[in-house]
């Protein structure tokens, strides 16, 4: 028999064998159960709710909009729907055709005698392929001590291992050795470029408008991109579609008020939430208008709005927006110098959910976001105006395909049009106006497509594998200058509108593998590659309003990273205790810093950039008690973060500003009675690094400093204890009005933690009395606060 006939025979036999395997599957019909999971009291979607076949491992999780689909063979089943904090639902069904099954879940009530939450918490942390995922509900955040009475979800995230605060009282985040710009912060899918109020001491997220917050710091799924370190996904409430409701609070520095309700019951709802500080209003009546600061003041405000409409089980639309501003005014008593400094964010998101089939769910989003900082100053007859910012137009299309109980596929893409304004200046002196062309505006396209599959290979082995391709193109109008060694412009290239200046792109593979056994243990490993095309360049290390967002250009290359993570997860005592130990290594290329000796100017900021690399590694321990009157967690991080730049520190590696060797957090919550809830937070961390002078010289009568290695000195350790108590008085069952009092103490034992160091000079050299002494600046001693919260 000839060789071709042998190949043909083998092919035929293989085909017949495959057909035999498929016959039983075809003989057994399969149908799909699909629907939404919602809160029965207000119609809110329950993201991540688990829908499972009782007595088996077959199950799925609802997506970000509460939609799920589960495909099973024909037969009789008991479907169990569970979600933390809600009463578990069971539905018995006979599956003979595709079935629409919406699940309405009621929040779990507390038992009258013991105040103990009943029911089991599902071991999602062990069974899922998620790594480094942190979920914070607003209700949980409100139980913890707050700074000056303002509940802040970003500060709650700082209490998790691997996440550091950007500074004393600051809401900024450093995640696993990454800078503040390496976190993708989303508010209803809209990127937020500056998350701080009051120069970063509060975040822009009003807790009354927020439903839940999710942070991913380990294996980033392929549907997220554009940053190296983490994703912080903040979702606003959808609004109560059952009844009108109002809530708010009055604190020491700010008040807030929200109203929500149905536009059409069970079909449409809205929420409007506002917040404003009022220290300026309280203080001004007591200041002399003719004094140096009598007309000065500071305040911030923000407004969240959202509405949605359910057209049918297949179509639903959402419209949400955010508008916030910080405003600082300075008017000298002599009227010789006045300044107005506003900055803030604006976002708008339109989303359309559509169910193409029982298994295919799609979300289309159109997003606008804008961040602006401006400075207006008047001195005698001279006016000046400075501004900077970034604005985007964004389109996204995301699909969820519930192929089977073993495959949950996601795919989609997005496009962003960026407009950067690093600096812009204009002014007037008497009747002479000047408006130079110094804006250095830059424009860019950014786009990405992705595909991922959460695949349960066996009950023990599960794989989340995906790939993302990202591309970035700087476009005109733009003028690129060529300079000689002296910095003098010798030539230029002019790019017309939409013309390509420089482009970048690449694949970003992502993979997370989980192996589980005994239902209580799992090992997980991940490898992820990320590109970041836009960069925040700062001198301070925190997200201040003067920091600049800049794009990748012909000179500024995109940041690239690989992160490898390995973790062990174990639950104890019927999932009462969750524990995990994760280790990570992250390599970061094309990191950006200002050159040594940089001083701000109106030149293109990228002329003062230097480029290098960074790497970070460490281990994170997390122990979490989830049930009972006493709950809380312990988190410990051991970490190293390094940077190396040829043009900085003589080319030697140096610790990053946010390198912190040890970080310990202990959080405790206790339900004392039905009226009193107590909580405490203890934080300990190695001191921050800083750069200090090592030698001083006198040159022509002036004292000159000679600085040592960059970040070569470590300040004293940081530690702090915060306490809080929430009192909820009894109310008449027929009254809708509820209220509570939240008492907090920040820094209970008044530890004077170092914020920065400086050298104080006294005496003089000629008199042989010159004395130099390092002094420490601390910000916050013990700070008590009280807030009255109400709801009706």
mmCIF file of C-alpha atoms in Angstrom, residues 606-764:
data_model
loop_
_atom_site.group_PDB
_atom_site.id
_atom_site.type_symbol
_atom_site.label_atom_id
_atom_site.label_comp_id
_atom_site.label_asym_id
_atom_site.label_seq_id
_atom_site.Cartn_x
_atom_site.Cartn_y
_atom_site.Cartn_z
ATOM 1 C CA UNK A 606 10.144 66.442 27.658
ATOM 2 C CA UNK A 607 13.364 68.379 27.037
ATOM 3 C CA UNK A 608 14.166 67.835 30.730
ATOM 4 C CA UNK A 609 13.312 64.118 30.939
ATOM 5 C CA UNK A 610 15.800 61.334 31.603
ATOM 6 C CA UNK A 611 15.035 57.667 31.102
ATOM 7 C CA UNK A 612 15.949 54.480 32.911
ATOM 8 C CA UNK A 613 14.577 51.231 34.285
ATOM 9 C CA UNK A 614 13.068 49.923 37.492
ATOM 10 C CA UNK A 615 12.318 46.671 39.200
ATOM 11 C CA UNK A 616 10.393 45.593 42.286
ATOM 12 C CA UNK A 617 9.909 42.354 44.182
ATOM 13 C CA UNK A 618 8.418 41.218 47.448
ATOM 14 C CA UNK A 619 5.979 39.037 49.371
ATOM 15 C CA UNK A 620 2.506 39.782 50.770
ATOM 16 C CA UNK A 621 0.704 37.962 53.592
ATOM 17 C CA UNK A 622 -3.037 38.430 54.071
ATOM 18 C CA UNK A 623 -5.191 36.930 56.871
ATOM 19 C CA UNK A 624 -8.871 37.872 56.790
ATOM 20 C CA UNK A 625 -11.656 36.940 59.244
ATOM 21 C CA UNK A 626 -14.946 37.261 57.396
ATOM 22 C CA UNK A 627 -17.720 36.060 59.740
ATOM 23 C CA UNK A 628 -18.911 36.696 63.268
ATOM 24 C CA UNK A 629 -19.201 39.710 65.528
ATOM 25 C CA UNK A 630 -15.452 40.215 65.299
ATOM 26 C CA UNK A 631 -14.031 40.641 61.787
ATOM 27 C CA UNK A 632 -10.969 42.224 60.249
ATOM 28 C CA UNK A 633 -7.660 41.463 58.626
ATOM 29 C CA UNK A 634 -3.909 41.506 58.967
ATOM 30 C CA UNK A 635 -1.714 42.413 56.032
ATOM 31 C CA UNK A 636 2.074 42.356 55.880
ATOM 32 C CA UNK A 637 4.320 43.296 52.950
ATOM 33 C CA UNK A 638 8.058 42.759 52.563
ATOM 34 C CA UNK A 639 9.208 44.632 49.450
ATOM 35 C CA UNK A 640 12.090 46.189 47.503
ATOM 36 C CA UNK A 641 11.725 48.850 44.786
ATOM 37 C CA UNK A 642 14.722 50.029 42.720
ATOM 38 C CA UNK A 643 15.433 52.495 39.927
ATOM 39 C CA UNK A 644 18.497 52.912 37.694
ATOM 40 C CA UNK A 645 19.071 55.861 35.333
ATOM 41 C CA UNK A 646 22.291 56.484 33.400
ATOM 42 C CA UNK A 647 21.873 60.248 33.946
ATOM 43 C CA UNK A 648 21.000 60.119 37.652
ATOM 44 C CA UNK A 649 22.994 59.129 40.735
ATOM 45 C CA UNK A 650 26.139 58.541 38.644
ATOM 46 C CA UNK A 651 24.385 55.643 36.952
ATOM 47 C CA UNK A 652 24.109 53.641 40.200
ATOM 48 C CA UNK A 653 20.849 52.005 41.254
ATOM 49 C CA UNK A 654 18.892 53.758 43.992
ATOM 50 C CA UNK A 655 15.717 52.967 45.984
ATOM 51 C CA UNK A 656 12.562 54.582 44.672
ATOM 52 C CA UNK A 657 10.911 57.283 46.772
ATOM 53 C CA UNK A 658 8.204 54.772 47.680
ATOM 54 C CA UNK A 659 10.564 51.906 48.517
ATOM 55 C CA UNK A 660 9.390 50.583 51.870
ATOM 56 C CA UNK A 661 10.924 47.440 53.305
ATOM 57 C CA UNK A 662 8.241 46.541 55.850
ATOM 58 C CA UNK A 663 4.554 47.420 55.812
ATOM 59 C CA UNK A 664 2.118 46.103 58.441
ATOM 60 C CA UNK A 665 -1.616 46.816 58.719
ATOM 61 C CA UNK A 666 -4.038 45.478 61.333
ATOM 62 C CA UNK A 667 -7.771 46.177 60.939
ATOM 63 C CA UNK A 668 -10.400 45.144 63.505
ATOM 64 C CA UNK A 669 -14.199 45.499 63.487
ATOM 65 C CA UNK A 670 -16.456 44.540 66.390
ATOM 66 C CA UNK A 671 -20.239 44.592 66.710
ATOM 67 C CA UNK A 672 -20.545 45.473 70.389
ATOM 68 C CA UNK A 673 -24.341 45.770 70.340
ATOM 69 C CA UNK A 674 -26.997 46.534 67.743
ATOM 70 C CA UNK A 675 -26.338 50.212 68.475
ATOM 71 C CA UNK A 676 -22.552 50.316 68.658
ATOM 72 C CA UNK A 677 -19.989 49.251 66.050
ATOM 73 C CA UNK A 678 -16.310 49.658 66.980
ATOM 74 C CA UNK A 679 -13.265 49.553 64.713
ATOM 75 C CA UNK A 680 -9.572 50.253 64.819
ATOM 76 C CA UNK A 681 -6.660 50.448 62.378
ATOM 77 C CA UNK A 682 -2.968 50.159 63.202
ATOM 78 C CA UNK A 683 -0.377 50.957 60.530
ATOM 79 C CA UNK A 684 3.392 50.470 60.667
ATOM 80 C CA UNK A 685 5.851 51.051 57.850
ATOM 81 C CA UNK A 686 9.545 51.540 57.279
ATOM 82 C CA UNK A 687 10.433 55.188 56.799
ATOM 83 C CA UNK A 688 10.308 56.748 53.337
ATOM 84 C CA UNK A 689 13.529 57.378 51.471
ATOM 85 C CA UNK A 690 14.763 60.917 50.857
ATOM 86 C CA UNK A 691 17.784 62.777 49.474
ATOM 87 C CA UNK A 692 19.762 64.927 51.904
ATOM 88 C CA UNK A 693 22.934 67.036 51.679
ATOM 89 C CA UNK A 694 26.064 65.415 53.062
ATOM 90 C CA UNK A 695 28.474 68.369 52.866
ATOM 91 C CA UNK A 696 28.223 72.142 52.980
ATOM 92 C CA UNK A 697 30.631 74.701 51.472
ATOM 93 C CA UNK A 698 30.961 78.451 51.620
ATOM 94 C CA UNK A 699 31.345 79.936 48.138
ATOM 95 C CA UNK A 700 31.692 83.726 47.968
ATOM 96 C CA UNK A 701 29.898 84.035 51.267
ATOM 97 C CA UNK A 702 27.006 81.760 50.257
ATOM 98 C CA UNK A 703 26.309 78.334 51.779
ATOM 99 C CA UNK A 704 26.281 75.614 49.081
ATOM 100 C CA UNK A 705 24.993 72.074 49.657
ATOM 101 C CA UNK A 706 26.556 68.905 48.273
ATOM 102 C CA UNK A 707 23.905 66.222 48.124
ATOM 103 C CA UNK A 708 24.528 62.514 48.630
ATOM 104 C CA UNK A 709 23.068 59.585 46.709
ATOM 105 C CA UNK A 710 19.469 59.883 45.519
ATOM 106 C CA UNK A 711 17.145 58.539 48.240
ATOM 107 C CA UNK A 712 20.217 57.469 50.183
ATOM 108 C CA UNK A 713 18.654 58.317 53.561
ATOM 109 C CA UNK A 714 15.646 56.674 55.199
ATOM 110 C CA UNK A 715 13.468 58.636 57.600
ATOM 111 C CA UNK A 716 12.152 57.284 60.897
ATOM 112 C CA UNK A 717 9.487 54.521 60.733
ATOM 113 C CA UNK A 718 5.869 55.506 60.301
ATOM 114 C CA UNK A 719 3.181 54.202 62.646
ATOM 115 C CA UNK A 720 -0.304 55.305 63.604
ATOM 116 C CA UNK A 721 -3.425 54.082 65.413
ATOM 117 C CA UNK A 722 -6.914 55.152 64.299
ATOM 118 C CA UNK A 723 -10.104 54.414 66.258
ATOM 119 C CA UNK A 724 -13.780 54.818 65.489
ATOM 120 C CA UNK A 725 -17.201 54.117 66.912
ATOM 121 C CA UNK A 726 -20.503 54.261 65.066
ATOM 122 C CA UNK A 727 -23.656 54.762 67.107
ATOM 123 C CA UNK A 728 -26.995 53.915 65.484
ATOM 124 C CA UNK A 729 -29.934 54.751 67.786
ATOM 125 C CA UNK A 730 -33.096 52.691 67.782
ATOM 126 C CA UNK A 731 -35.837 53.905 65.505
ATOM 127 C CA UNK A 732 -39.535 53.294 65.283
ATOM 128 C CA UNK A 733 -40.221 50.483 62.762
ATOM 129 C CA UNK A 734 -42.716 52.627 60.874
ATOM 130 C CA UNK A 735 -40.394 55.599 60.493
ATOM 131 C CA UNK A 736 -38.268 55.764 57.352
ATOM 132 C CA UNK A 737 -35.789 58.217 58.834
ATOM 133 C CA UNK A 738 -32.526 56.626 60.004
ATOM 134 C CA UNK A 739 -29.463 58.305 61.434
ATOM 135 C CA UNK A 740 -26.125 57.434 62.969
ATOM 136 C CA UNK A 741 -23.176 59.175 64.590
ATOM 137 C CA UNK A 742 -19.620 58.321 63.516
ATOM 138 C CA UNK A 743 -16.851 59.235 65.964
ATOM 139 C CA UNK A 744 -13.236 58.903 64.761
ATOM 140 C CA UNK A 745 -9.780 59.577 66.152
ATOM 141 C CA UNK A 746 -6.960 59.832 63.619
ATOM 142 C CA UNK A 747 -3.493 59.171 65.063
ATOM 143 C CA UNK A 748 -4.828 58.305 68.518
ATOM 144 C CA UNK A 749 -1.488 58.500 70.346
ATOM 145 C CA UNK A 750 -0.400 61.588 68.374
ATOM 146 C CA UNK A 751 2.694 60.110 66.741
ATOM 147 C CA UNK A 752 4.625 62.892 64.991
ATOM 148 C CA UNK A 753 5.482 61.025 61.812
ATOM 149 C CA UNK A 754 8.076 62.580 59.488
ATOM 150 C CA UNK A 755 6.705 64.237 56.350
ATOM 151 C CA UNK A 756 9.992 65.728 55.142
ATOM 152 C CA UNK A 757 13.347 66.913 56.534
ATOM 153 C CA UNK A 758 15.198 70.184 56.040
ATOM 154 C CA UNK A 759 18.321 71.877 57.407
ATOM 155 C CA UNK A 760 17.961 74.967 59.564
ATOM 156 C CA UNK A 761 20.829 77.494 59.499
ATOM 157 C CA UNK A 762 21.529 79.756 62.461
ATOM 158 C CA UNK A 763 24.461 82.058 63.212
ATOM 159 C CA UNK A 764 27.140 83.003 60.704
#
